[in-house]
């Protein structure tokens, strides 16, 4: 009823907050969110956040997700750089359950601001995406890989609904 729709309407969402009121977060908070999601039956995780720092704690949590058969969709980053040379985590963790998503524009070409490289699995619409914002009145338009990753998360949820016995590799 707010003028914004997602990819899949027949899912259960589990919103987890890994940052404080200023937007600051830690990888240990992100790992705790993954642990919570796994403990409560999540099958697909969306990580529309990230940065340059590798964290063994976060890697271990995402590896536990892989071991539980959970797909992790991660935004590739918005610096317009090659992730092979300038890693962006969690999208650059070397785990086969992570789907790294870049941002494409209206012409279906990668956005100049989107990170790219060998570890970016695919690009999805992420430019001028309508969204809701609690601090704005109504809809806002946002761009970036954090807007692209949820499209892939929703598409994977549709596949999971259609093929519930498929594992993360098959999906």
PDB file of C-alpha atoms in Angstrom:
ATOM      1  CA  UNK A   1       0.000   0.000   0.000  1.00  0.00           C
ATOM      2  CA  UNK A   2       3.025   2.350  -0.104  1.00  0.00           C
ATOM      3  CA  UNK A   3       3.687   2.290  -3.861  1.00  0.00           C
ATOM      4  CA  UNK A   4       6.750   0.029  -3.755  1.00  0.00           C
ATOM      5  CA  UNK A   5       6.755  -3.689  -4.531  1.00  0.00           C
ATOM      6  CA  UNK A   6       9.403  -6.361  -4.323  1.00  0.00           C
ATOM      7  CA  UNK A   7      10.210  -9.368  -6.476  1.00  0.00           C
ATOM      8  CA  UNK A   8       8.491 -11.994  -4.333  1.00  0.00           C
ATOM      9  CA  UNK A   9       5.398 -11.382  -2.220  1.00  0.00           C
ATOM     10  CA  UNK A  10       5.031 -14.843  -0.661  1.00  0.00           C
ATOM     11  CA  UNK A  11       8.048 -14.902   1.623  1.00  0.00           C
ATOM     12  CA  UNK A  12       8.750 -14.425   5.275  1.00  0.00           C
ATOM     13  CA  UNK A  13      11.206 -11.626   5.951  1.00  0.00           C
ATOM     14  CA  UNK A  14      13.497 -11.395   8.940  1.00  0.00           C
ATOM     15  CA  UNK A  15      14.857  -7.868   9.276  1.00  0.00           C
ATOM     16  CA  UNK A  16      18.088  -7.777  11.261  1.00  0.00           C
ATOM     17  CA  UNK A  17      19.963  -4.616  12.152  1.00  0.00           C
ATOM     18  CA  UNK A  18      23.747  -4.689  12.170  1.00  0.00           C
ATOM     19  CA  UNK A  19      24.358  -0.959  12.620  1.00  0.00           C
ATOM     20  CA  UNK A  20      23.701   1.764  15.143  1.00  0.00           C
ATOM     21  CA  UNK A  21      21.703   4.971  14.645  1.00  0.00           C
ATOM     22  CA  UNK A  22      24.663   6.612  12.867  1.00  0.00           C
ATOM     23  CA  UNK A  23      25.020   3.739  10.391  1.00  0.00           C
ATOM     24  CA  UNK A  24      28.215   2.429  11.970  1.00  0.00           C
ATOM     25  CA  UNK A  25      28.499  -1.332  12.193  1.00  0.00           C
ATOM     26  CA  UNK A  26      31.040  -3.954  13.074  1.00  0.00           C
ATOM     27  CA  UNK A  27      31.760  -7.282  11.467  1.00  0.00           C
ATOM     28  CA  UNK A  28      31.046  -8.964  14.798  1.00  0.00           C
ATOM     29  CA  UNK A  29      27.530  -7.432  14.717  1.00  0.00           C
ATOM     30  CA  UNK A  30      27.115  -8.680  11.131  1.00  0.00           C
ATOM     31  CA  UNK A  31      28.302 -12.147  12.170  1.00  0.00           C
ATOM     32  CA  UNK A  32      25.801 -12.120  15.056  1.00  0.00           C
ATOM     33  CA  UNK A  33      23.015 -11.307  12.563  1.00  0.00           C
ATOM     34  CA  UNK A  34      24.040 -14.254  10.383  1.00  0.00           C
ATOM     35  CA  UNK A  35      24.132 -16.545  13.416  1.00  0.00           C
ATOM     36  CA  UNK A  36      20.669 -15.348  14.475  1.00  0.00           C
ATOM     37  CA  UNK A  37      19.256 -15.831  10.968  1.00  0.00           C
ATOM     38  CA  UNK A  38      20.648 -19.366  10.759  1.00  0.00           C
ATOM     39  CA  UNK A  39      19.268 -20.248  14.195  1.00  0.00           C
ATOM     40  CA  UNK A  40      15.822 -19.061  13.080  1.00  0.00           C
ATOM     41  CA  UNK A  41      15.641 -20.913   9.760  1.00  0.00           C
ATOM     42  CA  UNK A  42      16.670 -18.361   7.143  1.00  0.00           C
ATOM     43  CA  UNK A  43      17.405 -19.926   3.757  1.00  0.00           C
ATOM     44  CA  UNK A  44      18.611 -16.871   1.836  1.00  0.00           C
ATOM     45  CA  UNK A  45      20.468 -13.896   3.301  1.00  0.00           C
ATOM     46  CA  UNK A  46      20.762 -10.439   1.768  1.00  0.00           C
ATOM     47  CA  UNK A  47      23.872  -8.472   2.736  1.00  0.00           C
ATOM     48  CA  UNK A  48      23.426  -5.039   1.173  1.00  0.00           C
ATOM     49  CA  UNK A  49      26.422  -3.596   2.960  1.00  0.00           C
ATOM     50  CA  UNK A  50      30.156  -3.995   3.089  1.00  0.00           C
ATOM     51  CA  UNK A  51      33.592  -2.556   3.147  1.00  0.00           C
ATOM     52  CA  UNK A  52      37.264  -3.173   2.630  1.00  0.00           C
ATOM     53  CA  UNK A  53      38.133  -5.071   5.799  1.00  0.00           C
ATOM     54  CA  UNK A  54      38.467  -8.851   5.927  1.00  0.00           C
ATOM     55  CA  UNK A  55      37.092 -10.386   9.119  1.00  0.00           C
ATOM     56  CA  UNK A  56      37.741 -13.970  10.158  1.00  0.00           C
ATOM     57  CA  UNK A  57      34.708 -13.781  12.475  1.00  0.00           C
ATOM     58  CA  UNK A  58      32.378 -12.747   9.639  1.00  0.00           C
ATOM     59  CA  UNK A  59      33.954 -15.273   7.255  1.00  0.00           C
ATOM     60  CA  UNK A  60      33.321 -18.023   9.818  1.00  0.00           C
ATOM     61  CA  UNK A  61      29.659 -16.993  10.150  1.00  0.00           C
ATOM     62  CA  UNK A  62      29.198 -17.003   6.363  1.00  0.00           C
ATOM     63  CA  UNK A  63      30.951 -20.370   6.145  1.00  0.00           C
ATOM     64  CA  UNK A  64      28.451 -21.690   8.714  1.00  0.00           C
ATOM     65  CA  UNK A  65      25.703 -20.368   6.422  1.00  0.00           C
ATOM     66  CA  UNK A  66      27.250 -22.274   3.531  1.00  0.00           C
ATOM     67  CA  UNK A  67      27.508 -25.418   5.636  1.00  0.00           C
ATOM     68  CA  UNK A  68      23.785 -25.018   6.444  1.00  0.00           C
ATOM     69  CA  UNK A  69      22.955 -24.691   2.730  1.00  0.00           C
ATOM     70  CA  UNK A  70      22.124 -20.978   2.915  1.00  0.00           C
ATOM     71  CA  UNK A  71      22.713 -18.608  -0.013  1.00  0.00           C
ATOM     72  CA  UNK A  72      24.212 -15.197   0.792  1.00  0.00           C
ATOM     73  CA  UNK A  73      23.540 -12.389  -1.676  1.00  0.00           C
ATOM     74  CA  UNK A  74      26.033  -9.553  -1.206  1.00  0.00           C
ATOM     75  CA  UNK A  75      26.360  -6.126  -2.766  1.00  0.00           C
ATOM     76  CA  UNK A  76      29.620  -5.781  -4.686  1.00  0.00           C
ATOM     77  CA  UNK A  77      30.345  -2.186  -3.628  1.00  0.00           C
ATOM     78  CA  UNK A  78      30.001   1.289  -5.091  1.00  0.00           C
ATOM     79  CA  UNK A  79      33.548   2.540  -5.590  1.00  0.00           C
ATOM     80  CA  UNK A  80      33.691   1.743  -9.323  1.00  0.00           C
ATOM     81  CA  UNK A  81      36.795  -0.394  -8.806  1.00  0.00           C
ATOM     82  CA  UNK A  82      37.870  -3.915  -9.660  1.00  0.00           C
ATOM     83  CA  UNK A  83      37.159  -6.115  -6.626  1.00  0.00           C
ATOM     84  CA  UNK A  84      40.008  -8.397  -7.661  1.00  0.00           C
ATOM     85  CA  UNK A  85      42.450  -5.594  -6.797  1.00  0.00           C
ATOM     86  CA  UNK A  86      40.419  -3.794  -4.113  1.00  0.00           C
ATOM     87  CA  UNK A  87      38.399  -6.374  -2.160  1.00  0.00           C
ATOM     88  CA  UNK A  88      34.954  -5.540  -0.841  1.00  0.00           C
ATOM     89  CA  UNK A  89      33.537  -7.760   1.895  1.00  0.00           C
ATOM     90  CA  UNK A  90      31.362  -9.763   2.301  1.00  0.00           C
ATOM     91  CA  UNK A  91      31.093 -10.051  -1.498  1.00  0.00           C
ATOM     92  CA  UNK A  92      34.761 -11.031  -1.842  1.00  0.00           C
ATOM     93  CA  UNK A  93      34.842 -13.867   0.682  1.00  0.00           C
ATOM     94  CA  UNK A  94      35.853 -17.006  -1.186  1.00  0.00           C
ATOM     95  CA  UNK A  95      32.759 -19.069  -0.423  1.00  0.00           C
ATOM     96  CA  UNK A  96      30.626 -20.693  -3.118  1.00  0.00           C
ATOM     97  CA  UNK A  97      27.339 -19.762  -1.421  1.00  0.00           C
ATOM     98  CA  UNK A  98      27.980 -16.032  -1.901  1.00  0.00           C
ATOM     99  CA  UNK A  99      26.405 -14.336  -4.903  1.00  0.00           C
ATOM    100  CA  UNK A 100      28.141 -11.001  -5.485  1.00  0.00           C
ATOM    101  CA  UNK A 101      25.887  -8.451  -7.209  1.00  0.00           C
ATOM    102  CA  UNK A 102      26.907  -5.365  -9.151  1.00  0.00           C
ATOM    103  CA  UNK A 103      24.622  -2.478 -10.142  1.00  0.00           C
ATOM    104  CA  UNK A 104      23.329  -2.119 -13.681  1.00  0.00           C
ATOM    105  CA  UNK A 105      21.534   0.891 -15.096  1.00  0.00           C
ATOM    106  CA  UNK A 106      18.494   1.294 -17.356  1.00  0.00           C
ATOM    107  CA  UNK A 107      20.479   0.219 -20.444  1.00  0.00           C
ATOM    108  CA  UNK A 108      21.376  -3.064 -18.676  1.00  0.00           C
ATOM    109  CA  UNK A 109      25.055  -2.088 -18.607  1.00  0.00           C
ATOM    110  CA  UNK A 110      27.114  -1.927 -15.412  1.00  0.00           C
ATOM    111  CA  UNK A 111      26.884   1.401 -13.638  1.00  0.00           C
ATOM    112  CA  UNK A 112      30.156   3.340 -13.589  1.00  0.00           C
ATOM    113  CA  UNK A 113      29.925   3.500  -9.793  1.00  0.00           C
ATOM    114  CA  UNK A 114      29.520  -0.271  -9.403  1.00  0.00           C
ATOM    115  CA  UNK A 115      32.436  -2.429  -8.405  1.00  0.00           C
ATOM    116  CA  UNK A 116      33.247  -5.172 -10.891  1.00  0.00           C
ATOM    117  CA  UNK A 117      35.736  -7.997 -11.376  1.00  0.00           C
ATOM    118  CA  UNK A 118      36.045 -11.748 -11.407  1.00  0.00           C
ATOM    119  CA  UNK A 119      34.269 -12.225  -8.085  1.00  0.00           C
ATOM    120  CA  UNK A 120      31.206 -10.204  -9.128  1.00  0.00           C
ATOM    121  CA  UNK A 121      28.789 -12.913 -10.249  1.00  0.00           C
ATOM    122  CA  UNK A 122      26.151 -10.779 -11.961  1.00  0.00           C
ATOM    123  CA  UNK A 123      24.657  -7.332 -12.327  1.00  0.00           C
ATOM    124  CA  UNK A 124      21.064  -6.425 -11.496  1.00  0.00           C
ATOM    125  CA  UNK A 125      18.967  -3.246 -11.680  1.00  0.00           C
ATOM    126  CA  UNK A 126      20.291  -0.835  -9.088  1.00  0.00           C
ATOM    127  CA  UNK A 127      19.998   2.642 -10.591  1.00  0.00           C
ATOM    128  CA  UNK A 128      17.117   4.969  -9.641  1.00  0.00           C
ATOM    129  CA  UNK A 129      15.264   2.292  -7.694  1.00  0.00           C
ATOM    130  CA  UNK A 130      12.159   3.484  -5.835  1.00  0.00           C
ATOM    131  CA  UNK A 131      12.302   2.772  -2.138  1.00  0.00           C
ATOM    132  CA  UNK A 132      10.786   3.881   1.136  1.00  0.00           C
ATOM    133  CA  UNK A 133      12.680   6.053   3.580  1.00  0.00           C
ATOM    134  CA  UNK A 134      11.590   6.612   7.158  1.00  0.00           C
ATOM    135  CA  UNK A 135      13.181  10.074   7.173  1.00  0.00           C
ATOM    136  CA  UNK A 136      11.583  11.177   3.887  1.00  0.00           C
ATOM    137  CA  UNK A 137       7.991  11.651   2.935  1.00  0.00           C
ATOM    138  CA  UNK A 138       6.992   8.688   0.787  1.00  0.00           C
ATOM    139  CA  UNK A 139       9.169   7.313  -1.961  1.00  0.00           C
ATOM    140  CA  UNK A 140      12.794   8.067  -2.626  1.00  0.00           C
ATOM    141  CA  UNK A 141      15.033   7.057  -5.488  1.00  0.00           C
ATOM    142  CA  UNK A 142      18.276   5.295  -4.581  1.00  0.00           C
ATOM    143  CA  UNK A 143      21.120   3.827  -6.607  1.00  0.00           C
ATOM    144  CA  UNK A 144      23.878   1.350  -5.846  1.00  0.00           C
ATOM    145  CA  UNK A 145      24.672  -2.289  -5.366  1.00  0.00           C
ATOM    146  CA  UNK A 146      22.635  -2.255  -2.139  1.00  0.00           C
ATOM    147  CA  UNK A 147      19.592  -1.632  -4.333  1.00  0.00           C
ATOM    148  CA  UNK A 148      20.616  -4.338  -6.847  1.00  0.00           C
ATOM    149  CA  UNK A 149      21.257  -7.177  -4.374  1.00  0.00           C
ATOM    150  CA  UNK A 150      17.635  -7.368  -3.129  1.00  0.00           C
ATOM    151  CA  UNK A 151      16.445  -7.994  -6.703  1.00  0.00           C
ATOM    152  CA  UNK A 152      18.669 -11.074  -6.836  1.00  0.00           C
ATOM    153  CA  UNK A 153      17.615 -12.122  -3.330  1.00  0.00           C
ATOM    154  CA  UNK A 154      13.954 -11.965  -4.389  1.00  0.00           C
ATOM    155  CA  UNK A 155      14.613 -13.899  -7.596  1.00  0.00           C
ATOM    156  CA  UNK A 156      16.410 -16.623  -5.634  1.00  0.00           C
ATOM    157  CA  UNK A 157      13.468 -16.765  -3.213  1.00  0.00           C
ATOM    158  CA  UNK A 158      11.165 -17.340  -6.195  1.00  0.00           C
ATOM    159  CA  UNK A 159      13.411 -20.169  -7.373  1.00  0.00           C
ATOM    160  CA  UNK A 160      13.508 -21.657  -3.873  1.00  0.00           C
ATOM    161  CA  UNK A 161       9.699 -21.594  -3.734  1.00  0.00           C
ATOM    162  CA  UNK A 162       9.463 -23.313  -7.120  1.00  0.00           C
ATOM    163  CA  UNK A 163      12.218 -25.854  -6.371  1.00  0.00           C
ATOM    164  CA  UNK A 164      12.197 -26.257  -2.577  1.00  0.00           C
ATOM    165  CA  UNK A 165      14.500 -29.288  -2.532  1.00  0.00           C
ATOM    166  CA  UNK A 166      17.243 -27.667  -4.643  1.00  0.00           C
ATOM    167  CA  UNK A 167      20.402 -26.818  -2.745  1.00  0.00           C
ATOM    168  CA  UNK A 168      22.176 -23.469  -2.981  1.00  0.00           C
ATOM    169  CA  UNK A 169      24.419 -24.658  -5.813  1.00  0.00           C
ATOM    170  CA  UNK A 170      21.443 -25.796  -7.898  1.00  0.00           C
ATOM    171  CA  UNK A 171      19.619 -22.524  -7.311  1.00  0.00           C
TER     172      UNK A 171
END
